[in-house]
Amino acid sequence: MKEKELDKVVSQIKVDSILESTSGAGVSIAGHVLQVVSGTDSSGGQITATTQQDTGLSASITPSATSSKILVLVNHNVFTWAPGAVPFTNGMQLVRGSTVISGGTTYGIGFGMKAYLHGDGNNYLGGTVVFNHLDSPSTTSSTTYKTTAKYSGSGAGSGGYVETAYNDQVDTIILMEIGA
């Protein structure tokens, strides 16, 4: 090509669609979002157990390839009440199927909010818990992600609780398949 012809080269391709040839696996471009699904929960509920319990928030996705990654984004509106001392050890976990993939087994994902002592001598903790996780499920089967929470503040088993979807707020989970 001559130098003058290089000035005429266009670096833009316009197409109406890109089709796979014969594999049946779809077109996957590494690093791109292949699909997005979400789940919501506004039913709330008080968790008084000192072991992890389902919060009611979940979503399922069927990855198109075993090499895909799933980016999980979670937003929980949480309120905790504790008789007496501040409940610092409340926590959440992110679970794929029945496997804990984020949050550990002891405390879970900490709420990271400041409690305040109310005039009645009890402690209250409220706010939004946001967390994310990049997972490699290595499957093309339908996969469910959910959150769990537990109450383990002072007075556990004596009236304290963690409440999700607090104050009629909507908790959300978003699952994004990322091509590898």
Coordinates of N, CA and C in Angstrom, one line a residue:
M1 N 0.8 -1.2 0.0 CA 0.0 0.0 0.0 C 0.9 1.2 0.0
K2 N 0.5 2.2 -0.8 CA 1.2 3.5 -0.8 C 0.8 4.3 0.4
E3 N 1.7 5.3 0.7 CA 1.4 6.1 1.9 C 0.1 6.9 1.7
K4 N -0.3 7.4 0.6 CA -1.5 8.1 0.4 C -2.7 7.2 0.5
E5 N -2.6 5.9 0.2 CA -3.7 5.0 0.3 C -4.0 4.7 1.8
L6 N -3.0 4.7 2.7 CA -3.2 4.5 4.1 C -4.1 5.5 4.7
D7 N -4.1 6.7 4.2 CA -5.0 7.8 4.8 C -6.4 7.4 4.5
K8 N -6.7 6.6 3.6 CA -8.1 6.2 3.2 C -8.6 5.0 3.9
V9 N -7.8 4.3 4.7 CA -8.2 3.1 5.4 C -9.1 3.5 6.5
V10 N -10.2 2.8 6.6 CA -11.3 3.1 7.6 C -11.2 2.0 8.7
S11 N -11.2 2.4 10.0 CA -11.1 1.4 11.1 C -12.4 1.2 11.7
Q12 N -13.4 1.0 10.9 CA -14.8 0.8 11.5 C -15.4 -0.3 10.6
I13 N -16.0 -1.2 11.3 CA -16.8 -2.3 10.7 C -18.2 -2.2 11.1
K14 N -19.1 -2.2 10.2 CA -20.6 -2.1 10.6 C -21.2 -3.4 10.1
V15 N -21.9 -4.1 11.1 CA -22.6 -5.3 10.8 C -23.9 -5.3 11.5
D16 N -24.9 -6.1 11.0 CA -26.2 -6.2 11.6 C -26.2 -7.3 12.7
S17 N -25.4 -8.3 12.5 CA -25.3 -9.3 13.5 C -24.0 -10.1 13.3
I18 N -23.6 -10.8 14.3 CA -22.5 -11.8 14.3 C -23.0 -13.1 14.6
L19 N -22.9 -14.1 13.8 CA -23.4 -15.4 14.0 C -22.3 -16.4 14.2
E20 N -22.5 -17.4 15.1 CA -21.6 -18.5 15.3 C -21.6 -19.4 14.1
S21 N -20.6 -20.1 13.8 CA -20.6 -20.9 12.6 C -21.3 -22.2 12.9
T22 N -20.9 -23.1 13.8 CA -21.6 -24.4 13.9 C -21.6 -24.9 15.3
S23 N -20.9 -24.3 16.3 CA -20.8 -24.8 17.6 C -22.0 -24.9 18.4
G24 N -22.9 -24.0 18.2 CA -24.2 -24.0 19.1 C -23.9 -23.4 20.4
A25 N -22.7 -22.9 20.7 CA -22.4 -22.3 22.0 C -22.6 -20.8 22.1
G26 N -23.0 -20.2 21.0 CA -23.2 -18.7 21.1 C -21.8 -18.0 20.9
V27 N -21.9 -16.7 20.7 CA -20.7 -15.9 20.4 C -20.3 -15.4 21.8
S28 N -19.0 -15.6 22.2 CA -18.5 -15.2 23.4 C -17.2 -14.4 23.2
I29 N -17.2 -13.1 23.7 CA -16.0 -12.3 23.6 C -15.5 -12.1 25.0
A30 N -14.2 -12.5 25.1 CA -13.6 -12.4 26.5 C -13.7 -11.0 27.1
G31 N -14.1 -11.0 28.4 CA -14.3 -9.8 29.1 C -15.6 -9.1 28.9
H32 N -16.4 -9.6 28.0 CA -17.7 -8.9 27.8 C -18.8 -9.5 28.6
V33 N -19.8 -8.8 28.9 CA -21.0 -9.3 29.6 C -21.8 -10.0 28.6
L34 N -22.1 -11.3 28.9 CA -22.9 -12.2 28.0 C -24.3 -12.2 28.4
Q35 N -24.7 -12.1 29.7 CA -26.0 -12.1 30.1 C -26.1 -11.5 31.5
V36 N -27.3 -10.9 31.8 CA -27.5 -10.4 33.2 C -28.9 -10.8 33.7
V37 N -28.9 -11.3 34.9 CA -30.2 -11.7 35.6 C -30.2 -11.0 36.9
S38 N -31.4 -10.8 37.5 CA -31.4 -10.2 38.8 C -32.5 -10.9 39.6
G39 N -32.5 -10.6 40.9 CA -33.5 -11.1 41.8 C -33.7 -10.0 42.9
T40 N -34.9 -9.9 43.4 CA -35.2 -8.9 44.4 C -36.0 -9.6 45.5
D41 N -36.0 -8.9 46.7 CA -36.8 -9.4 47.8 C -37.2 -8.2 48.6
S42 N -38.5 -8.0 48.8 CA -39.0 -6.9 49.6 C -39.8 -7.4 50.8
S43 N -39.8 -8.7 51.0 CA -40.7 -9.3 52.0 C -40.0 -9.1 53.4
G44 N -38.7 -9.0 53.4 CA -38.0 -8.8 54.7 C -38.2 -10.0 55.6
G45 N -37.9 -9.8 56.8 CA -38.0 -10.9 57.8 C -37.0 -10.7 58.9
Q46 N -37.3 -11.1 60.0 CA -36.4 -11.0 61.2 C -35.7 -12.4 61.4
I47 N -34.4 -12.3 61.4 CA -33.6 -13.5 61.7 C -33.0 -13.4 63.1
T48 N -33.4 -14.4 63.9 CA -33.0 -14.4 65.3 C -32.0 -15.5 65.6
A49 N -31.8 -16.4 64.6 CA -30.8 -17.5 64.8 C -29.4 -17.0 64.8
T50 N -28.6 -17.7 65.6 CA -27.2 -17.4 65.6 C -26.4 -18.2 64.6
T51 N -27.1 -18.9 63.7 CA -26.4 -19.6 62.6 C -27.0 -18.9 61.3
Q52 N -26.2 -19.0 60.2 CA -26.7 -18.4 59.0 C -28.0 -19.0 58.5
Q53 N -28.9 -18.1 58.1 CA -30.3 -18.4 57.6 C -30.5 -17.7 56.3
D54 N -31.3 -18.3 55.4 CA -31.6 -17.7 54.1 C -32.3 -16.3 54.4
T55 N -31.9 -15.3 53.6 CA -32.6 -14.0 53.7 C -33.8 -13.9 52.8
G56 N -33.9 -14.7 51.8 CA -35.0 -14.6 50.9 C -34.5 -14.0 49.6
L57 N -33.3 -13.6 49.5 CA -32.8 -12.9 48.3 C -31.9 -13.9 47.5
S58 N -32.3 -14.2 46.2 CA -31.6 -15.1 45.4 C -31.9 -14.9 43.9
A59 N -31.0 -15.4 43.1 CA -31.2 -15.4 41.6 C -30.4 -16.5 41.0
S60 N -30.9 -17.0 39.9 CA -30.3 -18.1 39.2 C -29.8 -17.7 37.8
I61 N -28.7 -18.3 37.4 CA -28.2 -18.0 36.0 C -27.6 -19.3 35.5
T62 N -27.7 -19.5 34.1 CA -27.1 -20.6 33.5 C -26.0 -20.1 32.6
P63 N -24.8 -20.3 33.0 CA -23.6 -19.9 32.3 C -23.6 -20.5 30.9
S64 N -23.1 -19.8 29.9 CA -23.0 -20.4 28.5 C -21.7 -21.2 28.3
A65 N -20.8 -21.0 29.2 CA -19.5 -21.8 29.0 C -18.9 -22.0 30.4
T66 N -18.2 -23.2 30.6 CA -17.6 -23.5 31.9 C -16.5 -22.5 32.2
S67 N -16.0 -21.8 31.2 CA -14.9 -20.8 31.5 C -15.4 -19.4 31.9
S68 N -16.7 -19.2 31.9 CA -17.3 -17.9 32.2 C -17.1 -17.6 33.7
K69 N -17.1 -16.4 34.0 CA -17.1 -15.9 35.4 C -18.4 -15.3 35.6
I70 N -18.9 -15.3 36.9 CA -20.1 -14.6 37.3 C -19.8 -13.5 38.3
L71 N -20.1 -12.3 37.9 CA -20.0 -11.2 38.8 C -21.3 -11.0 39.6
V72 N -21.2 -11.1 40.9 CA -22.4 -11.0 41.8 C -22.4 -9.7 42.5
L73 N -23.5 -8.9 42.4 CA -23.6 -7.6 43.1 C -24.8 -7.7 44.0
V74 N -24.6 -7.4 45.3 CA -25.7 -7.5 46.2 C -25.9 -6.2 47.0
N75 N -27.1 -5.9 47.2 CA -27.5 -4.7 47.9 C -28.6 -5.1 48.9
H76 N -28.3 -5.0 50.2 CA -29.2 -5.4 51.3 C -29.5 -4.2 52.2
N77 N -30.8 -3.9 52.5 CA -31.2 -2.9 53.5 C -31.4 -3.6 54.8
V78 N -30.6 -3.3 55.8 CA -30.6 -4.1 57.0 C -30.8 -3.2 58.3
F79 N -31.5 -3.9 59.2 CA -31.7 -3.2 60.5 C -31.4 -4.3 61.6
T80 N -30.7 -4.0 62.6 CA -30.5 -4.9 63.7 C -30.9 -4.3 65.0
W81 N -31.5 -5.0 65.9 CA -31.9 -4.6 67.2 C -31.2 -5.5 68.2
A82 N -30.6 -5.0 69.2 CA -30.0 -5.9 70.2 C -30.3 -5.4 71.6
P83 N -30.7 -6.2 72.5 CA -30.9 -5.8 73.9 C -29.6 -5.7 74.6
G84 N -29.2 -4.5 74.9 CA -27.9 -4.3 75.6 C -26.8 -3.9 74.7
A85 N -25.7 -4.7 74.7 CA -24.5 -4.4 74.0 C -24.6 -4.3 72.5
V86 N -23.7 -3.7 71.8 CA -23.7 -3.5 70.4 C -23.4 -4.9 69.7
P87 N -24.2 -5.3 68.7 CA -24.1 -6.5 68.0 C -23.0 -6.5 66.8
F88 N -21.7 -6.4 67.2 CA -20.7 -6.3 66.1 C -20.6 -7.5 65.2
T89 N -20.9 -8.7 65.6 CA -20.6 -9.8 64.9 C -21.7 -10.3 63.9
N90 N -22.8 -9.5 63.7 CA -23.7 -9.9 62.7 C -23.0 -10.0 61.4
G91 N -23.5 -10.9 60.5 CA -22.8 -11.0 59.3 C -23.7 -11.7 58.2
M92 N -23.3 -11.5 57.0 CA -23.9 -12.1 55.9 C -22.9 -13.0 55.1
Q93 N -23.5 -13.9 54.3 CA -22.7 -14.8 53.5 C -23.3 -14.8 52.1
L94 N -22.5 -15.0 51.1 CA -22.9 -15.2 49.7 C -22.7 -16.7 49.5
V95 N -23.8 -17.4 49.0 CA -23.8 -18.8 48.8 C -24.1 -19.2 47.4
R96 N -23.3 -20.1 46.8 CA -23.6 -20.6 45.4 C -24.1 -22.0 45.7
G97 N -25.3 -22.3 45.4 CA -25.9 -23.7 45.7 C -25.9 -23.8 47.2
S98 N -25.0 -24.7 47.7 CA -24.9 -24.9 49.2 C -23.5 -24.5 49.6
T99 N -22.7 -23.9 48.8 CA -21.3 -23.6 49.1 C -21.1 -22.1 49.4
V100 N -20.6 -21.8 50.6 CA -20.3 -20.4 50.9 C -19.1 -20.0 50.1
I101 N -19.3 -18.9 49.3 CA -18.2 -18.4 48.4 C -17.7 -17.1 48.9
S102 N -18.4 -16.4 49.8 CA -17.9 -15.1 50.3 C -18.5 -14.9 51.7
G103 N -17.7 -14.4 52.6 CA -18.2 -14.1 53.9 C -17.6 -14.9 55.0
G104 N -16.9 -16.0 54.7 CA -16.4 -16.9 55.7 C -17.4 -17.6 56.5
T105 N -17.0 -18.4 57.5 CA -18.0 -19.2 58.2 C -18.2 -18.7 59.6
T106 N -17.4 -17.8 60.1 CA -17.5 -17.4 61.5 C -18.4 -16.1 61.6
Y107 N -18.0 -15.1 61.0 CA -18.7 -13.8 61.1 C -19.4 -13.4 59.9
G108 N -19.1 -13.9 58.7 CA -19.7 -13.5 57.5 C -19.1 -12.1 57.1
I109 N -19.8 -11.4 56.2 CA -19.5 -10.1 55.7 C -20.0 -9.1 56.7
G110 N -19.1 -8.4 57.4 CA -19.5 -7.5 58.4 C -20.4 -6.4 57.9
F111 N -21.3 -5.9 58.7 CA -22.2 -4.8 58.3 C -21.5 -3.5 58.1
G112 N -20.4 -3.2 58.8 CA -19.7 -2.0 58.7 C -20.4 -0.7 59.0
M113 N -21.4 -0.8 59.9 CA -22.1 0.4 60.2 C -22.0 0.6 61.7
K114 N -22.3 1.8 62.1 CA -22.2 2.2 63.6 C -23.5 2.1 64.2
A115 N -23.5 1.4 65.3 CA -24.7 1.2 66.1 C -24.9 2.4 67.1
Y116 N -26.1 2.7 67.5 CA -26.3 3.8 68.5 C -27.1 3.3 69.6
L117 N -26.8 3.8 70.8 CA -27.6 3.4 72.0 C -28.8 4.3 72.1
H118 N -30.0 3.6 72.1 CA -31.2 4.3 72.2 C -31.5 4.6 73.6
G119 N -32.4 5.6 73.9 CA -32.8 5.9 75.2 C -33.4 4.8 76.0
D120 N -33.8 3.7 75.4 CA -34.4 2.6 76.1 C -33.3 1.6 76.6
G121 N -32.0 1.9 76.3 CA -30.9 1.0 76.8 C -30.6 -0.1 75.8
N122 N -31.2 -0.1 74.6 CA -30.9 -1.1 73.6 C -30.1 -0.4 72.5
N123 N -29.5 -1.3 71.7 CA -28.7 -0.8 70.5 C -29.4 -1.1 69.2
Y124 N -29.3 -0.2 68.3 CA -29.9 -0.3 67.0 C -28.8 -0.1 65.9
L125 N -28.9 -0.8 64.8 CA -27.9 -0.7 63.7 C -28.7 -0.8 62.4
G126 N -28.6 0.2 61.6 CA -29.3 0.2 60.3 C -28.5 0.8 59.2
G127 N -28.8 0.4 58.0 CA -28.2 0.9 56.8 C -28.2 -0.1 55.7
T128 N -27.3 0.2 54.7 CA -27.3 -0.6 53.5 C -26.0 -1.4 53.5
V129 N -26.1 -2.7 53.2 CA -24.9 -3.6 53.1 C -24.8 -3.9 51.6
V130 N -23.6 -3.5 51.0 CA -23.4 -3.7 49.6 C -22.1 -4.5 49.5
F131 N -22.1 -5.6 48.7 CA -20.9 -6.3 48.5 C -21.0 -7.0 47.1
N132 N -19.8 -7.4 46.6 CA -19.7 -8.0 45.3 C -18.7 -9.1 45.3
H133 N -18.8 -10.0 44.4 CA -17.9 -11.2 44.3 C -17.8 -11.7 42.9
L134 N -16.6 -12.0 42.4 CA -16.3 -12.5 41.1 C -16.1 -14.0 41.3
D135 N -17.1 -14.8 40.7 CA -17.1 -16.3 41.0 C -16.7 -17.0 39.7
S136 N -16.2 -18.2 39.8 CA -15.9 -19.1 38.7 C -16.6 -20.4 39.0
P137 N -17.8 -20.5 38.6 CA -18.6 -21.7 38.9 C -18.2 -22.9 38.1
S138 N -17.6 -22.8 36.9 CA -17.1 -23.9 36.1 C -18.2 -24.9 35.8
T139 N -19.4 -24.3 35.3 CA -20.5 -25.2 35.0 C -21.3 -24.5 33.9
T140 N -22.1 -25.2 33.2 CA -23.1 -24.7 32.3 C -24.5 -25.1 32.7
S141 N -24.6 -25.5 34.0 CA -25.9 -25.8 34.6 C -26.5 -24.6 35.3
S142 N -27.8 -24.6 35.5 CA -28.4 -23.5 36.2 C -27.8 -23.4 37.6
T143 N -27.4 -22.2 38.0 CA -26.7 -22.0 39.3 C -27.4 -20.9 40.1
T144 N -27.7 -21.2 41.3 CA -28.4 -20.3 42.2 C -27.4 -19.6 43.2
Y145 N -27.5 -18.3 43.3 CA -26.8 -17.5 44.3 C -27.8 -17.0 45.2
K146 N -27.4 -17.0 46.5 CA -28.3 -16.4 47.5 C -27.5 -15.8 48.7
T147 N -28.2 -15.1 49.5 CA -27.5 -14.5 50.7 C -28.1 -15.2 52.0
T148 N -27.3 -15.2 53.0 CA -27.7 -15.7 54.3 C -27.3 -14.6 55.3
A149 N -27.9 -14.6 56.5 CA -27.5 -13.7 57.6 C -27.7 -14.4 58.9
K150 N -27.1 -13.9 59.9 CA -27.2 -14.4 61.3 C -27.2 -13.2 62.3
Y151 N -27.8 -13.5 63.4 CA -27.7 -12.6 64.5 C -26.9 -13.2 65.6
S152 N -25.8 -12.4 66.0 CA -25.0 -13.0 67.1 C -24.5 -11.8 68.0
G153 N -25.4 -10.9 68.2 CA -25.0 -9.8 69.1 C -25.3 -10.2 70.6
S154 N -25.1 -9.2 71.4 CA -25.4 -9.4 72.9 C -26.8 -9.8 73.0
G155 N -27.1 -10.7 73.8 CA -28.5 -11.1 74.1 C -29.0 -12.1 73.0
A156 N -28.1 -12.7 72.2 CA -28.5 -13.6 71.2 C -29.5 -14.7 71.8
G157 N -30.6 -14.9 71.2 CA -31.6 -15.8 71.7 C -32.5 -15.2 72.7
S158 N -32.3 -13.9 72.9 CA -33.2 -13.2 73.9 C -33.9 -12.0 73.3
G159 N -34.3 -12.1 72.1 CA -35.1 -11.1 71.5 C -34.4 -10.2 70.4
G160 N -33.1 -10.3 70.3 CA -32.4 -9.5 69.3 C -32.7 -10.1 67.9
Y161 N -32.4 -9.3 66.8 CA -32.7 -9.8 65.5 C -31.9 -9.0 64.4
V162 N -31.8 -9.6 63.2 CA -31.4 -8.9 62.0 C -32.6 -8.9 61.1
E163 N -32.9 -7.8 60.5 CA -34.0 -7.7 59.6 C -33.5 -7.3 58.2
T164 N -33.9 -8.0 57.1 CA -33.5 -7.6 55.8 C -34.7 -7.0 55.1
A165 N -34.4 -6.4 54.0 CA -35.5 -5.6 53.2 C -36.2 -4.7 54.2
Y166 N -35.4 -4.1 55.1 CA -35.9 -3.3 56.2 C -36.7 -2.1 55.7
N167 N -37.8 -1.7 56.4 CA -38.6 -0.5 56.1 C -39.1 -0.5 54.7
D168 N -39.6 -1.7 54.2 CA -40.2 -1.8 52.9 C -39.2 -1.5 51.8
Q169 N -37.9 -1.6 52.0 CA -37.0 -1.4 50.9 C -36.8 -2.7 50.1
V170 N -36.3 -2.6 48.9 CA -36.1 -3.7 48.1 C -34.6 -4.1 48.1
D171 N -34.3 -5.4 48.5 CA -33.0 -5.9 48.4 C -32.8 -6.5 47.0
T172 N -31.6 -6.3 46.4 CA -31.3 -6.8 45.1 C -30.1 -7.6 45.0
I173 N -30.1 -8.6 44.0 CA -28.9 -9.3 43.6 C -28.9 -9.3 42.1
I174 N -27.7 -9.0 41.6 CA -27.5 -9.0 40.1 C -26.4 -10.0 39.8
L175 N -26.6 -10.8 38.8 CA -25.7 -11.8 38.3 C -25.3 -11.4 36.9
M176 N -24.0 -11.2 36.6 CA -23.5 -10.9 35.3 C -22.6 -12.0 34.8
E177 N -22.9 -12.6 33.7 CA -21.9 -13.6 33.1 C -20.9 -12.8 32.3
I178 N -19.6 -13.1 32.6 CA -18.5 -12.4 31.9 C -17.8 -13.5 31.1
G179 N -17.7 -13.3 29.8 CA -17.0 -14.2 28.9 C -15.5 -14.3 29.2
A180 N -15.0 -15.5 29.1 CA -13.5 -15.7 29.3 C -12.8 -16.0 28.1

